PDB file of C-alpha atoms in Angstrom:
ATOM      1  CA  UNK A   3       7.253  23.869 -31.236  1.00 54.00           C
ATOM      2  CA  UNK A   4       6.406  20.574 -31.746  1.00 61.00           C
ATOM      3  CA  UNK A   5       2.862  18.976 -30.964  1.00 63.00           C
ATOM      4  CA  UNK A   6       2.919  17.052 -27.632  1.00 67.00           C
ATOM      5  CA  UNK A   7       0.653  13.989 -28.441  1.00 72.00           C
ATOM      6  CA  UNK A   8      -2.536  13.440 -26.363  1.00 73.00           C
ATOM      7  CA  UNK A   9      -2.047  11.013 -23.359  1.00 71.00           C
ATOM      8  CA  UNK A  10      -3.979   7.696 -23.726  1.00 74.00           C
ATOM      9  CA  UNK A  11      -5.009   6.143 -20.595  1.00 70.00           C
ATOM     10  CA  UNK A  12      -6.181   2.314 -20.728  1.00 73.00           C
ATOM     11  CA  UNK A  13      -9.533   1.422 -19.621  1.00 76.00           C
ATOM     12  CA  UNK A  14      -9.500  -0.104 -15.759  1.00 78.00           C
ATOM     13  CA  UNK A  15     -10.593  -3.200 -16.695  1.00 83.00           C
ATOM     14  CA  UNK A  16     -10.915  -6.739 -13.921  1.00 88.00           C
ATOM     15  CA  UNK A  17     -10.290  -6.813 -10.561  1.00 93.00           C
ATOM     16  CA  UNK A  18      -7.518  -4.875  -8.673  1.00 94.00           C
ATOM     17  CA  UNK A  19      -5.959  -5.904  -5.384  1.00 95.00           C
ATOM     18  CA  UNK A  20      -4.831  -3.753  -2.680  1.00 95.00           C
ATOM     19  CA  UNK A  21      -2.052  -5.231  -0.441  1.00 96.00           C
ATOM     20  CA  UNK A  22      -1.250  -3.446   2.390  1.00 95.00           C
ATOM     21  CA  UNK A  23       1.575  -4.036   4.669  1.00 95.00           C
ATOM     22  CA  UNK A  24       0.204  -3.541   8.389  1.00 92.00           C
ATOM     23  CA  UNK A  25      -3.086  -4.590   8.749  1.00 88.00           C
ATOM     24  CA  UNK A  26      -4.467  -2.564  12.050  1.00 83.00           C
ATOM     25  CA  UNK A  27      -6.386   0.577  12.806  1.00 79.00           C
ATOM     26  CA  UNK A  28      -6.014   2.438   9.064  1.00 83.00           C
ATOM     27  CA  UNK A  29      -6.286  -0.524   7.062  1.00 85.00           C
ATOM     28  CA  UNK A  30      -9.224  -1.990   8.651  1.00 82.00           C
ATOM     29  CA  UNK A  31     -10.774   1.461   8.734  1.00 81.00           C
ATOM     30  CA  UNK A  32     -10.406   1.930   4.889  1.00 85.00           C
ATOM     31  CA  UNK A  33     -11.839  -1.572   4.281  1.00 84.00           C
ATOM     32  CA  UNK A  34     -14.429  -1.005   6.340  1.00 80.00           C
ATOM     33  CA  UNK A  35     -15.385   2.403   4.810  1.00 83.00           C
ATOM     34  CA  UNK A  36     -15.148   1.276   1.439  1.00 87.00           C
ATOM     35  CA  UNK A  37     -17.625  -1.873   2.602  1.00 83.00           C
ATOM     36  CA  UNK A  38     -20.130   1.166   3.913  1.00 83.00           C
ATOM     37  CA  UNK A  39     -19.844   2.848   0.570  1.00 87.00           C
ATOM     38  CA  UNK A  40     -20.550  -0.088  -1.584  1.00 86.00           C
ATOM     39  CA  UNK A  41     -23.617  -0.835   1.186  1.00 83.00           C
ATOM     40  CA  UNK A  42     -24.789   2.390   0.487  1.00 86.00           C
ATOM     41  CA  UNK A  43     -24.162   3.278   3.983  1.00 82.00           C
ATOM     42  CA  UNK A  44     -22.516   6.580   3.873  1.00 83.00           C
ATOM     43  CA  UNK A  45     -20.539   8.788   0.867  1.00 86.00           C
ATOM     44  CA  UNK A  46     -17.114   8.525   0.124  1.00 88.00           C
ATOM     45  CA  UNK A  47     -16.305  12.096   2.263  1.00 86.00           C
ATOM     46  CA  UNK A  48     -12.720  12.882   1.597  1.00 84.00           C
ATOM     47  CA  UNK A  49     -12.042  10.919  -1.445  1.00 86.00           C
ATOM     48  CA  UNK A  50     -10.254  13.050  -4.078  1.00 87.00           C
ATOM     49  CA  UNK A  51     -11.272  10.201  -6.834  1.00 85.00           C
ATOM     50  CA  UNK A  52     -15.180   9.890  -5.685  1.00 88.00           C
ATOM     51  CA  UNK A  53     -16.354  13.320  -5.046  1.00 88.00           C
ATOM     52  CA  UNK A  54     -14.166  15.952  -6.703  1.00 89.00           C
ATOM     53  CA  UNK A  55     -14.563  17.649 -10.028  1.00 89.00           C
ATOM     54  CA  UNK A  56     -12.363  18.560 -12.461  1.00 89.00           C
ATOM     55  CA  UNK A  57     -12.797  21.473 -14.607  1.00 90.00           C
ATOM     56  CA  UNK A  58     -12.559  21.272 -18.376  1.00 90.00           C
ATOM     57  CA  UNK A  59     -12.000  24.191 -20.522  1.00 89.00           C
ATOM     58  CA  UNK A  60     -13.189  28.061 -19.008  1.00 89.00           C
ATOM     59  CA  UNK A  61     -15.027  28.471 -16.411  1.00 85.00           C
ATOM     60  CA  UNK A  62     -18.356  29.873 -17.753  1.00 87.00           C
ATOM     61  CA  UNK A  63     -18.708  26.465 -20.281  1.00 87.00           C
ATOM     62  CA  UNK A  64     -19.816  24.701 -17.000  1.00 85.00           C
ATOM     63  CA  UNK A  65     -17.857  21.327 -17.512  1.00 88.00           C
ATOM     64  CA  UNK A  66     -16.948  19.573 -14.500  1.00 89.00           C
ATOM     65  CA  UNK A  67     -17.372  16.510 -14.322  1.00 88.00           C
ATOM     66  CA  UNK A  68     -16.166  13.908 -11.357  1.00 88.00           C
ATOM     67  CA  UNK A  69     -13.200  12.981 -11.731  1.00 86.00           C
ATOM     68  CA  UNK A  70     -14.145   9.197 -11.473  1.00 86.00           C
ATOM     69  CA  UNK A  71     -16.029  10.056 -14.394  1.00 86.00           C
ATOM     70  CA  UNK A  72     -12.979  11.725 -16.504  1.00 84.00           C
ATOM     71  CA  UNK A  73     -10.341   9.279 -15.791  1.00 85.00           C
ATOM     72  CA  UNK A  74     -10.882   5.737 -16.392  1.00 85.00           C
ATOM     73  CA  UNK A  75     -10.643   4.759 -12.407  1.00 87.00           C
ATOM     74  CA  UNK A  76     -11.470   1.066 -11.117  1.00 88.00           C
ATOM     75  CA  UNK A  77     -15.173   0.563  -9.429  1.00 89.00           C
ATOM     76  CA  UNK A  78     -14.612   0.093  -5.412  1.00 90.00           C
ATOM     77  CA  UNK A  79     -16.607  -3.152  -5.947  1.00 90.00           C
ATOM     78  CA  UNK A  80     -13.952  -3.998  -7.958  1.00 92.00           C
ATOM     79  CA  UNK A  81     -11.208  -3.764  -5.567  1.00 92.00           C
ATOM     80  CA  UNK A  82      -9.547  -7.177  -3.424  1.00 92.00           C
ATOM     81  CA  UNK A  83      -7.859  -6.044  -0.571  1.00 92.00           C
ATOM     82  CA  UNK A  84      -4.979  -8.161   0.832  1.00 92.00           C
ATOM     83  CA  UNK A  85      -2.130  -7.495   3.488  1.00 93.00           C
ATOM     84  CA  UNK A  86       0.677  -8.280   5.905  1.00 95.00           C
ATOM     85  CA  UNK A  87       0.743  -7.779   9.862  1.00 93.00           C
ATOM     86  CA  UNK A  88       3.117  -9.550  12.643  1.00 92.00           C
ATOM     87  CA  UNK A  89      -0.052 -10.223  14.506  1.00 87.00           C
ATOM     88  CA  UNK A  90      -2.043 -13.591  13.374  1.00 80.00           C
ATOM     89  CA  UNK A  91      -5.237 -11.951  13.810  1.00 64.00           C
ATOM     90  CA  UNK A  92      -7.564 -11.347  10.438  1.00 55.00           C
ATOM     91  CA  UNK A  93      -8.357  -8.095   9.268  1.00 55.00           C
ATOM     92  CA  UNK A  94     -11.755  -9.286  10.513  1.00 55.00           C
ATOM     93  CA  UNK A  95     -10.704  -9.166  14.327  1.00 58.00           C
ATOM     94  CA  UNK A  96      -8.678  -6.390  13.980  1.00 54.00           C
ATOM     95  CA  UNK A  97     -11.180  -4.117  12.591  1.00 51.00           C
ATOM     96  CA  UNK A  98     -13.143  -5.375  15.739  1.00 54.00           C
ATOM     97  CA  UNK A  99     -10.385  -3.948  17.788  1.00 52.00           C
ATOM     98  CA  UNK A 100     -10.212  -0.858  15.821  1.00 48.00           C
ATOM     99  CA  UNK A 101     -12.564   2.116  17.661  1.00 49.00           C
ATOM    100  CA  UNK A 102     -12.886   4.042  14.101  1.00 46.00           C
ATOM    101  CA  UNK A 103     -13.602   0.636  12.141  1.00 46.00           C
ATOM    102  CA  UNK A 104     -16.197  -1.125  14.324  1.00 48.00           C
ATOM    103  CA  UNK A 105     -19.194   1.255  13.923  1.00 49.00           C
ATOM    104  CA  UNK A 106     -19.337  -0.243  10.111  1.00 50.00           C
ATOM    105  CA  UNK A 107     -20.566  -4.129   9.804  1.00 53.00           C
ATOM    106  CA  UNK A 108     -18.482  -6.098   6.932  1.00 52.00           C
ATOM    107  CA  UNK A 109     -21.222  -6.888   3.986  1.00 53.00           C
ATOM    108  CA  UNK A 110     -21.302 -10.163   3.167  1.00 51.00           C
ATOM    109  CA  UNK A 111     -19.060 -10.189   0.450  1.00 44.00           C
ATOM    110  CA  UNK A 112     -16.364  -8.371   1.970  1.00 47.00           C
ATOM    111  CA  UNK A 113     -16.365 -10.675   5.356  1.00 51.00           C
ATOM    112  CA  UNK A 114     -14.559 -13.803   3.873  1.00 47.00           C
ATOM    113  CA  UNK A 115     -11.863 -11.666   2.856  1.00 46.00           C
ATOM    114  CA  UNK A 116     -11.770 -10.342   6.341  1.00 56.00           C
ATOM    115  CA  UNK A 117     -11.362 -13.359   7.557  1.00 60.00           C
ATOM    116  CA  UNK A 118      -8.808 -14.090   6.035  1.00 64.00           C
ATOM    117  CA  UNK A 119      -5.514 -14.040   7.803  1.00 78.00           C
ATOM    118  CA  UNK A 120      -2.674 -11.849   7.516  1.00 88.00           C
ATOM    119  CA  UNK A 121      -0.020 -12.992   5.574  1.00 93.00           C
ATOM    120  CA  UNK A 122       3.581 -13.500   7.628  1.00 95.00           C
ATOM    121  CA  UNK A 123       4.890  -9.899   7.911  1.00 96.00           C
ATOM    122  CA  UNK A 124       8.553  -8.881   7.490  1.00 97.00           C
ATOM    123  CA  UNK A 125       9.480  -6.617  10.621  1.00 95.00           C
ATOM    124  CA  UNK A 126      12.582  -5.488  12.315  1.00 94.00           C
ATOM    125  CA  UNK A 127      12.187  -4.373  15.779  1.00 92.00           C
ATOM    126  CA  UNK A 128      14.907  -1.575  15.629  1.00 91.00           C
ATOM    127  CA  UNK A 129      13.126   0.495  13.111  1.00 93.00           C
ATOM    128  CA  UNK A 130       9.879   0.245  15.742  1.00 90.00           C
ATOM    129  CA  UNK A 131      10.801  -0.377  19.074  1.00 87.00           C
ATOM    130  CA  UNK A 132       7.702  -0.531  20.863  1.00 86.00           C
ATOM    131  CA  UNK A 133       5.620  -3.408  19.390  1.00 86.00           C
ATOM    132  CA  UNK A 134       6.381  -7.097  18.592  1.00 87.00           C
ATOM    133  CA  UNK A 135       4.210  -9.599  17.305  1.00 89.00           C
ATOM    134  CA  UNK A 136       4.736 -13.399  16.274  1.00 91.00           C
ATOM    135  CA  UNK A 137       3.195 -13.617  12.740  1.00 93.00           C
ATOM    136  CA  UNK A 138       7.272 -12.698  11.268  1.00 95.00           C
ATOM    137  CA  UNK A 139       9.482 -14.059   8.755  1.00 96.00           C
ATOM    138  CA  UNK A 140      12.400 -15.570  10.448  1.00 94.00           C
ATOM    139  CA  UNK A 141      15.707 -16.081   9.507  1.00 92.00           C
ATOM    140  CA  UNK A 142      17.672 -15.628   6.349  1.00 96.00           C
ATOM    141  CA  UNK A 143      18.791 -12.729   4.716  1.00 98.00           C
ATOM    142  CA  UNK A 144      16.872  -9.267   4.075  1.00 98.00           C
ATOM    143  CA  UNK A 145      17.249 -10.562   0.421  1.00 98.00           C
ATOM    144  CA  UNK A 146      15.417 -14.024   1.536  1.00 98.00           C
ATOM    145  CA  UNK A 147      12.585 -11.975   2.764  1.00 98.00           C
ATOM    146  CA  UNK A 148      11.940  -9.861  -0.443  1.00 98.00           C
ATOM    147  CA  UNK A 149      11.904 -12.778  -2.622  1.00 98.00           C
ATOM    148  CA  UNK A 150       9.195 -14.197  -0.281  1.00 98.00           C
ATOM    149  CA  UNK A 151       7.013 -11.338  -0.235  1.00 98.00           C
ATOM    150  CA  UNK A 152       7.651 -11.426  -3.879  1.00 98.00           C
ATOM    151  CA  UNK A 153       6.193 -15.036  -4.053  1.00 98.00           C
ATOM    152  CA  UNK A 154       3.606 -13.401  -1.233  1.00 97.00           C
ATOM    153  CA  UNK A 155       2.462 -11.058  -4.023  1.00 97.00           C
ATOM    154  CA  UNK A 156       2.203 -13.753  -6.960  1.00 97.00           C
ATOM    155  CA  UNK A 157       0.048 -15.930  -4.608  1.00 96.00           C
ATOM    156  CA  UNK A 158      -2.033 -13.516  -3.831  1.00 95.00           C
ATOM    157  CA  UNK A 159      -2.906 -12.460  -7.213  1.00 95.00           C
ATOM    158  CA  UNK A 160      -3.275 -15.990  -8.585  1.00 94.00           C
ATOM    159  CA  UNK A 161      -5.464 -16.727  -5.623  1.00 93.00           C
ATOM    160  CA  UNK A 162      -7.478 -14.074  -6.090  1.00 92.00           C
ATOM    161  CA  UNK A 163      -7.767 -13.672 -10.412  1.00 93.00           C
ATOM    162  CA  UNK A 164      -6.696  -9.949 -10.026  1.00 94.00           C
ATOM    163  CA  UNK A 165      -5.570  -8.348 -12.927  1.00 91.00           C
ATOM    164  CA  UNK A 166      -3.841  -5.740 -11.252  1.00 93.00           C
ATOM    165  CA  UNK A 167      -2.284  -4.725  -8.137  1.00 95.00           C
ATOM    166  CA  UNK A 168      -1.122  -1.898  -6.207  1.00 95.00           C
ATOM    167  CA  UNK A 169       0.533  -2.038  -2.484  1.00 96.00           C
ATOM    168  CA  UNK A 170      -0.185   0.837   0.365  1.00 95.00           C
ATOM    169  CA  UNK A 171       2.255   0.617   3.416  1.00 94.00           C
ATOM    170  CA  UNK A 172      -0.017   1.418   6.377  1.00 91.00           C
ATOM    171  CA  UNK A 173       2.532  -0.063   8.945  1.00 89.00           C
ATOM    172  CA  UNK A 174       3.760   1.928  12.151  1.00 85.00           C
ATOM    173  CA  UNK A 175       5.933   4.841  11.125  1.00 85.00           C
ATOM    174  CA  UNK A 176       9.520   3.618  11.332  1.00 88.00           C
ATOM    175  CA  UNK A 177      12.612   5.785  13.333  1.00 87.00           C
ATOM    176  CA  UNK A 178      14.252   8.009  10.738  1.00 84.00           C
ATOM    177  CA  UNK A 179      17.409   6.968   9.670  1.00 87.00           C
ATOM    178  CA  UNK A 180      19.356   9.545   6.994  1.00 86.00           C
ATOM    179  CA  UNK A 181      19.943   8.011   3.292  1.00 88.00           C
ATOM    180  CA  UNK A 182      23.443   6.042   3.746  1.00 93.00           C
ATOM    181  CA  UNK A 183      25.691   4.573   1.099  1.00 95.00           C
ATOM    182  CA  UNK A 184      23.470   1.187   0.765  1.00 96.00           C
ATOM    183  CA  UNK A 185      20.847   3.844  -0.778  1.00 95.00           C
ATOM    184  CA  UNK A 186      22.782   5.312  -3.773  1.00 95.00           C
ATOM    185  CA  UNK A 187      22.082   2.830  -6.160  1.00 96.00           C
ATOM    186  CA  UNK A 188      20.247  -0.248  -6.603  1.00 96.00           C
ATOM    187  CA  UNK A 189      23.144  -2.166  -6.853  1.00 97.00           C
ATOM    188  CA  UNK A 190      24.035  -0.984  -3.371  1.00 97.00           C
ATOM    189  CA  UNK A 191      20.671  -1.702  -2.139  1.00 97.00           C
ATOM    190  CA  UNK A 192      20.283  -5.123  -3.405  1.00 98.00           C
ATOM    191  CA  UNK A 193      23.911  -5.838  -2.004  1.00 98.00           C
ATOM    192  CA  UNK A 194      22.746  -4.501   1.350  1.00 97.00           C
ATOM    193  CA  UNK A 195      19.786  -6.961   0.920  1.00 98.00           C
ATOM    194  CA  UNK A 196      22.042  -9.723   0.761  1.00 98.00           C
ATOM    195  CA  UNK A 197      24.302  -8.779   3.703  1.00 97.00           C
ATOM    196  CA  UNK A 198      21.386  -7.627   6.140  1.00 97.00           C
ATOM    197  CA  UNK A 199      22.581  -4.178   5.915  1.00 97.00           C
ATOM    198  CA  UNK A 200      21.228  -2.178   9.279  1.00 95.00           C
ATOM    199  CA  UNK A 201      20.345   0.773   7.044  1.00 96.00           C
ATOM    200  CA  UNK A 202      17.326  -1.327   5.085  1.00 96.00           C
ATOM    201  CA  UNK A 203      14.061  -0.730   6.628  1.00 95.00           C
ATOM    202  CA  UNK A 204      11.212  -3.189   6.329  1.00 96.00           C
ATOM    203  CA  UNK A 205       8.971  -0.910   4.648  1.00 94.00           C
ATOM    204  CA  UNK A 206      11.983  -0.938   2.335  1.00 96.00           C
ATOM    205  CA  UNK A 207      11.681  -4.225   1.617  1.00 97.00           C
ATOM    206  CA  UNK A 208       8.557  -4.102   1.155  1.00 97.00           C
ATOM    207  CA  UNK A 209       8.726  -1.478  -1.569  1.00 96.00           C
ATOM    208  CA  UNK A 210      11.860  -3.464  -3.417  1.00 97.00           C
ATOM    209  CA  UNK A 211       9.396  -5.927  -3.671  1.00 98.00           C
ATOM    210  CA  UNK A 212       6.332  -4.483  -4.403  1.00 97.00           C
ATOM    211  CA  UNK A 213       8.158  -2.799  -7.257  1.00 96.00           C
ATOM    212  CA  UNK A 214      10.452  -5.766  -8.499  1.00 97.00           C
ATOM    213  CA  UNK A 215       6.858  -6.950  -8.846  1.00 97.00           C
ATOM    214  CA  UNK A 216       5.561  -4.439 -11.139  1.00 96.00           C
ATOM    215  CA  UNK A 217       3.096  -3.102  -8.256  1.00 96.00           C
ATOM    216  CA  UNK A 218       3.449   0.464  -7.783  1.00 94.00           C
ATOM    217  CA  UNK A 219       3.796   1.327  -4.463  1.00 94.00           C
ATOM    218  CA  UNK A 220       2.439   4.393  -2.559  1.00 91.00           C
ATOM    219  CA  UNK A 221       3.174   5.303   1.321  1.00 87.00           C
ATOM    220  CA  UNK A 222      -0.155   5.372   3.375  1.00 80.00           C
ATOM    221  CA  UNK A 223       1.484   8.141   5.851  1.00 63.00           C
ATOM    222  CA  UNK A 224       3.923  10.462   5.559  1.00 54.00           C
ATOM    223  CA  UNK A 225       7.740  10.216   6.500  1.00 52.00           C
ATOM    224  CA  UNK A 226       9.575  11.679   9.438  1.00 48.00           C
ATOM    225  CA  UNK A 227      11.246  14.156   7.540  1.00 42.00           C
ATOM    226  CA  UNK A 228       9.435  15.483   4.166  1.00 37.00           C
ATOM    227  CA  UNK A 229      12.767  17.179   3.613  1.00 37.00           C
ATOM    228  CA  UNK A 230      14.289  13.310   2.383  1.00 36.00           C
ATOM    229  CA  UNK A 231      10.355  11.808   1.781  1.00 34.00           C
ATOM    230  CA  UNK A 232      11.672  10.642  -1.795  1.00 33.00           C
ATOM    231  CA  UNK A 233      15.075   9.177  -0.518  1.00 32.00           C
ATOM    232  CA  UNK A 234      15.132   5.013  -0.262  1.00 33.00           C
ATOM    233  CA  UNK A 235      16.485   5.871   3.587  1.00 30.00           C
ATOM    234  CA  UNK A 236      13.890   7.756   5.072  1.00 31.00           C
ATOM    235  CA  UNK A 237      12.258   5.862   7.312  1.00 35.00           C
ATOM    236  CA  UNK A 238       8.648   5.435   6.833  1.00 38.00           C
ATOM    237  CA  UNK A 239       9.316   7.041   3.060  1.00 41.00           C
ATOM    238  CA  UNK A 240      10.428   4.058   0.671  1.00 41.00           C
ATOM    239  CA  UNK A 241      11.259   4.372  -2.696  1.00 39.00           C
ATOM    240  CA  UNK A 242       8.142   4.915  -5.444  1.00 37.00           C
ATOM    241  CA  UNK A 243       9.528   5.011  -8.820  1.00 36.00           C
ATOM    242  CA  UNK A 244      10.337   1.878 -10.771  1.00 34.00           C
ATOM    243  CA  UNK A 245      13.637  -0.157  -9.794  1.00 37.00           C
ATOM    244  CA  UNK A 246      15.981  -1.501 -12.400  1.00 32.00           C
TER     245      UNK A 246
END
């Protein structure tokens, strides 16, 4: 058989932003808990990357080590958080709205970017029904709207000197609507961008963007239906593999 070669894994080196689309109650919470961890306030309970092991070799030669200390992971005070939400509030007064984010005080270098208002959200009201907020992209095609969260994105990072980026939706779960022909194929999907196909999602948006960005993209909940959760149609459940 032949040799499989050893992965290589590049060093995670400068500063990496974190855009997340929806900017309430879970993304204020994370910020906020990563702010306590850098303050020394409390331990990263929960965190798969902070506090679990991984086991190298057999058991009884006693190698575990963390697995932020295996893989070559970026520092939390390395990360620049950044987002979307169709309310004009910063992430600053949400989180003071948030019951599981207030407990924890923003550190001082944490609190400008709080402050910091959310950028204009894309939304469409028939995928959530019962919320509406002001801070929305209006008019033009879906198309329109991914190109500016595209130019969202590159703003951000030249803004902020990140060197790389990755995007979380944490927006309300959408209604589920079943993979339709708009989904088979990017062609279809960037066609259905340019005729404001019903079937396109703004979380879907979102992650044609995110992606025609070179961001990877990761869903911050999980979809409707886990049956479909890697279909471009499924609601809350957007695409996470590279398009084009």
């Amino acid at each position: 058989m032949p040799q499989k070669e050893n992965v290589r894994i590049a060093p995670a080196e400068g500063k990496l932003g974190v855009l997340t689309p929806g900017m309430g109650a879970v993304t204020t919470t994370f910020i906020a808990g990563v702010e306590a961890i850098r303050r020394g306030l409390g331990l990263p309970i929960g965190s798969l990357t902070q506090l679990s092991t991984v086991r190298l070799g057999k058991r009884t030669d006693g190698r575990a080590p963390k697995i932020k200390e295996f893989v070559p992971l970026a520092e939390l005070d390395d990360l620049v958080f950044g987002g979307w939400d169709i309310f004009e509030d910063t992430a600053y007064r949400s989180r003071a709205k948030s019951r599981r984010a207030r407990e924890v005080s923003p550190g001082p270098t944490q609190r400008a970017a709080l402050r910091h208002p959310a950028m204009t959200a894309v939304f469409d009201p028939e995928y959530v029904r019962r919320i509406n907020g002001p801070n929305v992209k209006q008019g033009g095609t879906k198309m329109d709207k991914a190109e500016a969260l595209i130019a969202d994105i590159d703003s951000f990072r030249r803004s902020t000197g990140v060197s790389r980026l990755v995007m979380i939706w944490c927006g309300s779960t959408e209604v589920f609507h079943r993979p339709a022909a708009v989904h088979q194929s990017l062609r279809d999907f960037e066609h259905g961008l340019t005729t404001n196909d019903p079937e396109i999602s703004s979380s879907q948006i979102y992650a044609y963007a995110s992606l025609k960005s070179g961001v990877p993209y990761a869903n911050g909940a999980p979809p409707p239906d886990h049956r479909h959760a890697g279909a471009v149609g499924a609601g809350a459940g957007p695409p996470t593999a590279p398009l084009g």
